[in-house]
Amino acid sequence: MMEQELKMAGMEIEDLMEDFPCLREICHGLKPAAYPAALFVGAAYLGTLMTRCHYHFYHRPHQERRLNYCVYIIGHPGTGKSFAERLFEVIAEPIVRETKASTRAWNNYKRRLKRWEDGGKKGQGPDKPRLLIRTHPARTANHVFIQDMMNAIDTVDGKEMHLHMLSFDTELDNVTTQQRDHWKDKTFMEIKAFHNESDGEFYMNLDAPVGEFDVYWNYVYTGTPMALKKKVDITNIGGGFATRLAAIPMPSSHYEMIPLEQYHPTTAKDSLSSEEQTLREWAERLDKAHGELPIKKLVKYTWEWTKERMEEAGKYRSEADEIMCKRVAYYGINVSMPFILMRHWYEWQERGTLTIDETDERLCQLVMDIQYLCQDYFFGDLWDEYFRKIHAFDIPPTKRHTDLSKKRYHRLPEKFDVYTVQDLCDVEKRNAEKMIERWLSDHYIERIETGYYRKIFMELT
């Protein structure tokens, strides 16, 4: 069922390819059911290039918001997750190029420093270079990562601005096990990165920076479902990470081979295809983008989408649905924004405006629908269990049933199952299951055998 919904979302993405630059290019070579994963990955890289931009959101509208991404692509081995690596190599090239220049300068400095120290420290030692390192491998000391993040500052429109770190790894398990317990420190930063929240450290280690800092860090990791379960389970679902995370599944290969491409020895190993060349050209443009993104209309659209989902959650008294939709609007903006900016690029360059229209809103809504769907797919059952455990300690309130609830109860025969509720009450299976759970806890029905129930009362009061 989930794969079919991803395929439908992929077909809608395909419909939008003529309207938005780079949308076709990031999805090139993938199945439609994998387009949602490509959309989120491509947006994370393109949006990180737009690190010098900001916008204002409906929550705390006075606060400047940045384009933040915490993206996991989840699939079984051999399902094509490697597309994320190639997109990183092509799109993130301006950041990687900048980082490589700094790492070369740093390694040269270390060699000169060692020769100076081995020579008895005669004369003046080498000058320490100013570094701008924004990408790091999994084996990176925490204090190095934090120091580089604190140093990544640029002057944008007359004021200092922190630039985002960008991390990518092909194995989520590798990321969390390379440093073992040391990764626990980064786990807190993973959570705080989504809203650029404040963190800090005070250690005796002379190499470690001391003080507070805001976390500016975007990351994309690919991994298996088992790796995701190690990161998010019932013990930590309430910690806030799950609702900040965009976990997008990859479709099954269905025993199908990828198209056969002929090897041409005259083709350079590192040459770019036409799709990759287009992505590289836009990456260079977006890396120079700066300033406020005037998207008040789009922000209002995400507020209305969230309001509808909150009202729907309220009808079914679903705290799980409520909490899963609260941060979806951020992804609606952050993921769609790079493509919207490219679509209105010349207007933005000439007048500094973005005329948001129904096509832009359609992409934004599609992103929110995908994120909400994936939240429910990976974490819906965990949230249901979380709230069941939380409310196990509550004193049951006086039961009051809405007119809608009474009508639904009245429609049911004396004996029924979940599919009867789904058909007679015209609700999704997940909501039918929640209604049954509520009636069981309120002692208005009883379980007569596995999957079958009986009404205790003919009417609700």
Coordinates of C-alpha atoms in Angstrom, one line a residue:
M1 CA 0.0 0.0 0.0
M2 CA 2.8 2.5 0.9
E3 CA 4.6 1.8 -2.3
Q4 CA 1.5 2.5 -4.3
E5 CA 1.0 5.9 -2.5
L6 CA 4.7 6.7 -3.2
K7 CA 4.1 5.9 -6.9
M8 CA 1.1 8.2 -7.0
A9 CA 3.2 11.0 -5.4
G10 CA 5.9 10.2 -8.0
M11 CA 3.5 10.6 -10.8
E12 CA 2.4 14.0 -9.4
I13 CA 6.1 15.0 -9.2
E14 CA 6.4 14.0 -12.9
D15 CA 3.5 16.3 -13.7
L16 CA 5.4 19.2 -12.2
M17 CA 8.7 18.6 -13.9
E18 CA 7.9 21.0 -16.7
D19 CA 7.3 23.8 -14.2
F20 CA 10.2 23.4 -11.9
P21 CA 13.9 23.4 -12.9
C22 CA 16.0 20.5 -11.7
L23 CA 13.0 18.4 -10.7
R24 CA 13.4 16.1 -13.7
E25 CA 17.2 16.0 -13.3
I26 CA 17.2 14.9 -9.7
C27 CA 14.8 12.1 -10.5
H28 CA 16.6 10.9 -13.6
G29 CA 17.1 7.1 -13.7
L30 CA 14.8 6.4 -10.9
K31 CA 11.3 4.7 -10.7
P32 CA 8.4 7.1 -10.0
A33 CA 8.0 5.5 -6.5
A34 CA 11.5 6.7 -5.7
Y35 CA 10.8 10.3 -6.9
P36 CA 9.7 11.4 -3.4
A37 CA 13.1 10.3 -2.0
A38 CA 14.9 12.1 -4.8
L39 CA 12.8 15.3 -4.2
F40 CA 13.8 15.4 -0.5
V41 CA 17.5 14.6 -1.1
G42 CA 17.9 17.1 -4.0
A43 CA 16.1 19.8 -2.0
A44 CA 18.4 19.2 1.0
Y45 CA 21.5 19.8 -1.1
L46 CA 20.1 22.7 -3.1
G47 CA 18.7 24.3 0.1
T48 CA 22.0 24.0 1.9
L49 CA 23.6 26.0 -1.0
M50 CA 20.9 28.7 -0.1
T51 CA 22.3 28.9 3.4
R52 CA 22.6 32.7 3.1
C53 CA 18.8 33.0 2.7
H54 CA 16.1 33.2 5.4
Y55 CA 12.4 33.5 5.7
H56 CA 9.7 34.2 8.4
F57 CA 7.3 31.4 9.6
Y58 CA 3.8 31.6 11.2
H59 CA 5.2 30.4 14.5
R60 CA 7.2 33.2 16.1
P61 CA 7.0 35.3 12.9
H62 CA 9.6 37.8 14.2
Q63 CA 12.3 35.1 14.1
E64 CA 14.5 34.6 11.0
R65 CA 14.1 31.0 9.8
R66 CA 16.7 29.1 7.8
L67 CA 16.4 26.2 5.4
N68 CA 17.0 23.1 7.5
Y69 CA 17.0 19.5 6.5
C70 CA 17.2 16.2 8.5
V71 CA 16.7 13.6 5.8
Y72 CA 17.0 9.8 6.0
I73 CA 16.4 7.6 2.9
I74 CA 15.4 4.2 4.1
G75 CA 15.4 1.1 2.0
H76 CA 16.6 -2.5 1.9
P77 CA 20.0 -3.3 0.4
G78 CA 20.0 -3.0 -3.4
T79 CA 17.0 -0.7 -3.7
G80 CA 18.9 2.2 -5.3
K81 CA 19.7 4.4 -2.4
S82 CA 23.1 5.2 -4.1
F83 CA 21.4 8.0 -6.1
A84 CA 21.8 10.2 -3.1
E85 CA 25.6 9.9 -3.3
R86 CA 25.7 10.9 -6.9
L87 CA 23.4 13.9 -6.2
F88 CA 25.8 14.9 -3.4
E89 CA 28.8 14.7 -5.7
V90 CA 27.1 16.9 -8.3
I91 CA 25.0 19.4 -6.4
A92 CA 27.1 19.9 -3.3
E93 CA 30.2 20.5 -5.3
P94 CA 30.5 24.2 -4.4
I95 CA 30.6 23.3 -0.7
V96 CA 32.9 20.3 -1.2
R97 CA 35.3 22.4 -3.3
E98 CA 35.5 25.1 -0.7
T99 CA 36.1 22.5 2.0
K100 CA 38.8 20.7 0.0
A101 CA 40.7 23.9 -0.3
S102 CA 40.6 24.4 3.4
T103 CA 41.6 20.9 4.3
R104 CA 44.6 21.1 1.9
A105 CA 45.6 24.3 3.6
W106 CA 45.2 22.6 7.0
N107 CA 47.2 19.6 6.1
N108 CA 50.0 21.8 4.7
Y109 CA 50.0 23.8 7.9
K110 CA 50.3 20.7 10.1
R111 CA 53.3 19.5 8.0
R112 CA 55.0 22.9 8.3
L113 CA 54.2 23.0 12.0
K114 CA 55.7 19.6 12.6
R115 CA 58.9 20.5 10.7
W116 CA 59.1 23.7 12.8
E117 CA 58.7 21.8 16.0
D118 CA 61.2 19.1 15.0
G119 CA 63.7 21.8 14.1
G120 CA 63.6 23.2 17.6
K121 CA 61.0 25.9 17.0
K122 CA 63.6 28.2 15.5
G123 CA 62.2 31.5 14.1
Q124 CA 58.6 32.2 13.7
G125 CA 56.3 29.3 13.3
P126 CA 53.9 29.0 10.3
D127 CA 50.7 31.1 10.3
K128 CA 47.6 29.1 11.1
P129 CA 45.2 29.4 8.1
R130 CA 41.6 30.6 8.3
L131 CA 39.6 27.6 7.5
L132 CA 36.1 27.2 6.1
I133 CA 35.3 23.5 6.4
R134 CA 31.6 22.5 6.0
T135 CA 31.6 18.8 5.2
H136 CA 32.9 16.1 7.5
P137 CA 33.3 12.3 7.3
A138 CA 31.7 10.1 10.0
R139 CA 35.1 9.8 11.8
T140 CA 35.2 13.4 13.0
A141 CA 36.0 14.4 16.5
N142 CA 33.2 16.3 18.2
H143 CA 35.3 19.3 19.1
V144 CA 36.6 19.6 15.5
F145 CA 33.0 19.5 14.1
I146 CA 31.8 22.1 16.6
Q147 CA 34.8 24.4 16.0
D148 CA 34.3 24.2 12.2
M149 CA 30.7 25.0 12.7
M150 CA 31.5 28.0 14.9
N151 CA 34.0 29.2 12.3
A152 CA 31.7 28.9 9.3
I153 CA 30.7 32.6 9.2
D154 CA 30.1 34.9 6.3
T155 CA 29.1 38.5 6.0
V156 CA 25.7 38.6 4.3
D157 CA 24.0 41.9 3.5
G158 CA 26.1 43.7 6.1
K159 CA 25.8 41.2 9.0
E160 CA 27.5 38.1 10.1
M161 CA 25.7 34.8 9.3
H162 CA 26.5 31.2 10.2
L163 CA 26.7 28.9 7.2
H164 CA 25.3 25.3 7.4
M165 CA 27.4 22.3 7.8
L166 CA 26.4 19.5 5.4
S167 CA 26.9 15.8 6.1
F168 CA 26.2 12.8 3.9
D169 CA 26.9 9.1 4.4
T170 CA 25.7 6.0 2.6
E171 CA 25.3 3.9 5.7
L172 CA 23.3 5.2 8.6
D173 CA 24.7 2.4 10.8
N174 CA 28.2 3.5 9.9
V175 CA 27.4 7.0 11.1
T176 CA 26.2 6.0 14.5
T177 CA 28.8 3.2 15.2
Q178 CA 32.0 4.7 13.9
Q179 CA 32.4 6.8 17.1
R180 CA 30.3 4.6 19.4
D181 CA 29.6 6.6 22.6
H182 CA 31.1 9.8 21.1
W183 CA 28.2 10.0 18.7
K184 CA 25.8 10.7 21.7
D185 CA 27.0 14.3 21.7
K186 CA 26.1 14.6 18.1
T187 CA 22.7 13.0 18.7
F188 CA 21.7 16.1 20.7
M189 CA 22.9 18.3 17.9
E190 CA 20.9 16.2 15.4
I191 CA 17.8 17.2 17.3
K192 CA 18.7 20.8 17.7
A193 CA 19.8 21.3 14.1
F194 CA 16.2 21.4 12.8
H195 CA 15.4 24.7 14.5
N196 CA 19.0 26.0 14.8
E197 CA 18.6 25.7 18.6
S198 CA 21.3 26.6 21.1
D199 CA 23.8 24.0 22.3
G200 CA 27.2 24.3 24.1
E201 CA 30.0 22.5 25.9
F202 CA 32.5 23.1 28.6
Y203 CA 35.3 20.5 28.7
M204 CA 38.8 20.6 30.2
N205 CA 40.3 19.4 26.9
L206 CA 42.4 22.3 25.6
D207 CA 41.4 21.5 22.0
A208 CA 37.7 21.7 22.6
P209 CA 35.9 25.0 22.1
V210 CA 34.2 26.4 25.2
G211 CA 30.8 28.2 25.2
E212 CA 27.4 28.1 23.6
F213 CA 26.6 27.9 19.9
D214 CA 23.6 27.6 17.6
V215 CA 23.5 24.4 15.5
Y216 CA 23.5 25.0 11.8
W217 CA 23.7 21.5 10.3
N218 CA 21.9 19.8 7.5
Y219 CA 22.4 16.0 6.9
V220 CA 21.3 13.3 4.5
Y221 CA 21.9 9.7 5.4
T222 CA 20.8 6.5 3.6
G223 CA 20.2 3.3 5.5
T224 CA 18.1 0.2 6.1
P225 CA 14.9 -0.1 8.1
M226 CA 16.8 -1.8 10.9
A227 CA 19.2 1.1 11.1
L228 CA 16.2 3.5 11.4
K229 CA 14.8 1.3 14.2
K230 CA 18.1 1.7 16.1
K231 CA 17.7 5.5 15.9
V232 CA 13.9 5.8 16.7
D233 CA 12.0 3.4 18.9
I234 CA 9.4 3.4 21.7
T235 CA 12.0 4.5 24.2
N236 CA 12.9 7.7 22.5
I237 CA 9.9 8.5 20.3
G238 CA 8.9 11.3 22.6
G239 CA 12.3 13.0 22.5
G240 CA 11.4 15.2 19.5
F241 CA 13.7 13.7 16.9
A242 CA 11.1 11.8 15.0
T243 CA 8.9 14.9 14.2
R244 CA 12.0 16.7 13.0
L245 CA 13.1 13.9 10.7
A246 CA 12.1 13.3 7.1
A247 CA 12.4 9.5 6.7
I248 CA 11.5 8.7 3.1
P249 CA 11.2 5.0 2.0
M250 CA 12.6 3.5 -1.2
P251 CA 10.5 1.2 -3.3
S252 CA 11.3 -2.5 -3.7
S253 CA 13.2 -3.5 -6.9
H254 CA 10.5 -6.1 -7.7
Y255 CA 13.2 -8.4 -9.2
E256 CA 13.7 -5.9 -12.1
M257 CA 17.0 -5.0 -13.6
I258 CA 18.1 -1.4 -14.3
P259 CA 18.3 -0.5 -18.0
L260 CA 21.6 -1.7 -19.7
E261 CA 23.9 1.1 -20.5
Q262 CA 26.9 0.5 -22.9
Y263 CA 30.4 1.3 -21.6
H264 CA 32.2 3.9 -23.8
P265 CA 36.0 3.9 -23.1
T266 CA 36.3 7.3 -24.8
T267 CA 34.0 8.9 -22.2
A268 CA 35.9 10.5 -19.3
K269 CA 35.3 8.8 -16.0
D270 CA 34.2 12.0 -14.2
S271 CA 32.3 13.5 -17.1
L272 CA 28.9 14.9 -16.4
S273 CA 25.7 13.9 -18.2
S274 CA 23.4 16.6 -19.5
E275 CA 21.2 16.2 -16.4
E276 CA 24.2 16.5 -14.0
Q277 CA 25.5 19.5 -15.9
T278 CA 22.1 21.3 -15.4
L279 CA 22.2 20.5 -11.7
R280 CA 25.8 21.8 -11.5
E281 CA 24.9 25.1 -13.2
W282 CA 22.0 25.7 -10.8
A283 CA 24.1 24.7 -7.8
E284 CA 26.6 27.5 -8.7
R285 CA 23.7 30.0 -8.9
L286 CA 22.0 29.0 -5.7
D287 CA 25.3 29.1 -3.8
K288 CA 25.3 32.8 -4.4
A289 CA 21.7 33.4 -3.3
H290 CA 21.2 35.6 -0.2
G291 CA 18.6 37.6 1.6
E292 CA 15.0 37.2 2.7
L293 CA 12.7 34.9 0.8
P294 CA 9.4 36.8 0.5
I295 CA 7.0 33.9 0.8
K296 CA 4.2 35.2 3.1
K297 CA 1.6 33.6 0.9
L298 CA 3.2 30.2 1.0
V299 CA 3.6 30.4 4.7
K300 CA -0.2 31.1 5.0
Y301 CA -0.9 28.1 2.7
T302 CA 1.1 25.8 5.1
W303 CA -0.8 27.2 8.1
E304 CA -4.1 26.3 6.4
W305 CA -2.9 22.8 5.5
T306 CA -1.8 22.2 9.1
K307 CA -5.1 23.6 10.5
E308 CA -7.1 21.1 8.4
R309 CA -5.0 18.2 9.6
M310 CA -5.3 19.3 13.3
E311 CA -9.1 19.5 12.9
E312 CA -9.1 16.0 11.4
A313 CA -7.0 14.7 14.2
G314 CA -9.4 16.3 16.7
K315 CA -12.4 14.5 15.2
Y316 CA -10.8 11.1 16.0
R317 CA -9.1 12.3 19.2
S318 CA -5.8 11.2 17.7
E319 CA -2.9 12.7 19.6
A320 CA -0.6 10.7 17.3
D321 CA -2.0 12.4 14.2
E322 CA -1.8 15.8 15.9
I323 CA 1.8 15.6 16.9
M324 CA 2.9 14.1 13.5
C325 CA 1.5 17.1 11.6
K326 CA 2.9 19.9 13.7
R327 CA 6.3 20.2 12.0
V328 CA 5.3 19.1 8.5
A329 CA 4.8 22.7 7.4
Y330 CA 8.5 23.4 7.8
Y331 CA 9.3 20.7 5.3
G332 CA 6.6 22.0 3.0
I333 CA 8.6 25.2 2.8
N334 CA 12.1 24.0 3.1
V335 CA 11.8 21.2 0.4
S336 CA 9.8 23.2 -2.1
M337 CA 11.7 26.5 -1.7
P338 CA 14.8 25.7 -3.8
F339 CA 12.6 24.7 -6.7
I340 CA 10.3 27.7 -6.3
L341 CA 13.3 30.0 -6.2
M342 CA 14.7 28.5 -9.4
R343 CA 11.2 28.7 -11.1
H344 CA 11.1 32.5 -10.3
W345 CA 14.8 33.0 -10.6
Y346 CA 14.8 36.0 -13.0
E347 CA 12.0 37.8 -11.0
W348 CA 14.1 37.2 -7.9
Q349 CA 17.2 38.6 -9.5
E350 CA 15.5 41.6 -11.0
R351 CA 13.0 42.7 -8.3
G352 CA 13.8 40.6 -5.3
T353 CA 10.2 39.2 -5.3
L354 CA 8.6 35.8 -5.6
T355 CA 5.1 35.7 -7.1
I356 CA 3.8 32.5 -5.4
D357 CA 1.0 30.9 -7.5
E358 CA -1.1 27.8 -7.4
T359 CA 1.7 25.7 -9.0
D360 CA 4.1 26.6 -6.2
E361 CA 1.4 25.8 -3.7
R362 CA 0.8 22.5 -5.4
L363 CA 4.4 21.5 -5.0
C364 CA 4.4 22.6 -1.4
Q365 CA 1.3 20.6 -0.6
L366 CA 2.7 17.6 -2.3
V367 CA 5.8 17.8 -0.1
M368 CA 3.6 18.1 3.0
D369 CA 1.5 15.2 2.0
I370 CA 4.6 13.0 1.4
Q371 CA 6.1 14.0 4.8
Y372 CA 2.9 13.4 6.7
L373 CA 2.4 10.0 4.9
C374 CA 6.0 8.9 5.8
Q375 CA 5.7 10.1 9.4
D376 CA 2.6 7.9 9.8
Y377 CA 4.3 5.0 8.0
F378 CA 7.4 4.9 10.1
F379 CA 6.3 6.3 13.4
G380 CA 2.5 6.2 13.6
D381 CA 2.3 3.0 15.6
L382 CA 5.1 4.2 17.9
W383 CA 3.2 7.4 18.7
D384 CA 0.0 5.4 19.3
E385 CA 1.9 3.2 21.8
Y386 CA 3.6 6.2 23.3
F387 CA 0.2 7.9 24.1
R388 CA -1.3 4.6 25.3
K389 CA 1.5 4.3 27.8
I390 CA 1.2 8.0 28.8
H391 CA -2.5 7.8 29.4
A392 CA -2.3 4.5 31.3
F393 CA -1.6 6.7 34.4
D394 CA -4.5 9.1 33.7
I395 CA -7.7 9.0 35.7
P396 CA -10.5 8.2 33.1
P397 CA -12.6 11.3 32.5
T398 CA -16.4 11.3 32.3
K399 CA -17.2 9.9 28.9
R400 CA -19.0 12.2 26.5
H401 CA -19.7 11.2 23.0
T402 CA -20.3 13.5 20.1
D403 CA -23.3 13.2 17.8
L404 CA -21.0 11.9 15.1
S405 CA -19.6 9.2 17.4
K406 CA -23.2 8.2 18.5
K407 CA -24.3 7.9 14.8
R408 CA -21.3 5.7 14.0
Y409 CA -21.9 3.5 16.9
H410 CA -25.6 3.2 16.0
R411 CA -24.8 2.1 12.5
L412 CA -22.9 -1.0 13.7
P413 CA -24.5 -4.4 13.9
E414 CA -24.3 -6.3 17.2
K415 CA -21.2 -8.1 16.1
F416 CA -18.6 -6.6 13.8
D417 CA -14.9 -6.4 12.8
V418 CA -12.6 -3.5 11.8
Y419 CA -13.6 -3.7 8.2
T420 CA -17.3 -3.3 9.2
V421 CA -16.4 -0.1 11.0
Q422 CA -14.4 1.0 8.0
D423 CA -17.2 0.5 5.5
L424 CA -20.2 1.6 7.6
C425 CA -18.5 4.7 9.0
D426 CA -16.6 5.6 5.8
V427 CA -13.2 6.0 7.5
E428 CA -9.7 4.7 6.8
K429 CA -8.6 1.5 8.4
R430 CA -6.3 3.2 10.8
N431 CA -9.0 5.5 12.1
A432 CA -11.4 2.5 12.3
E433 CA -8.9 0.8 14.6
K434 CA -8.6 3.9 16.8
M435 CA -12.4 4.1 17.1
I436 CA -12.5 0.4 18.2
E437 CA -9.7 1.0 20.7
R438 CA -11.6 4.0 22.2
W439 CA -14.9 2.0 22.5
L440 CA -13.0 -0.8 24.1
S441 CA -11.4 1.4 26.7
D442 CA -14.7 3.1 27.4
H443 CA -16.3 -0.3 27.9
Y444 CA -18.9 0.2 25.1
I445 CA -17.9 -2.9 23.2
E446 CA -16.1 -6.2 24.1
R447 CA -13.8 -8.5 22.2
I448 CA -15.4 -11.8 21.6
E449 CA -12.5 -13.3 19.6
T450 CA -9.4 -12.1 17.8
G451 CA -10.5 -9.4 15.4
Y452 CA -14.2 -9.5 16.3
Y453 CA -16.2 -7.4 18.7
R454 CA -19.7 -7.1 20.2
K455 CA -21.7 -4.0 21.2
I456 CA -22.5 -3.8 24.9
F457 CA -25.1 -1.1 24.5
M458 CA -27.5 -0.5 21.7
E459 CA -27.2 3.3 22.0
L460 CA -24.6 5.8 23.4
T461 CA -25.6 8.5 25.8

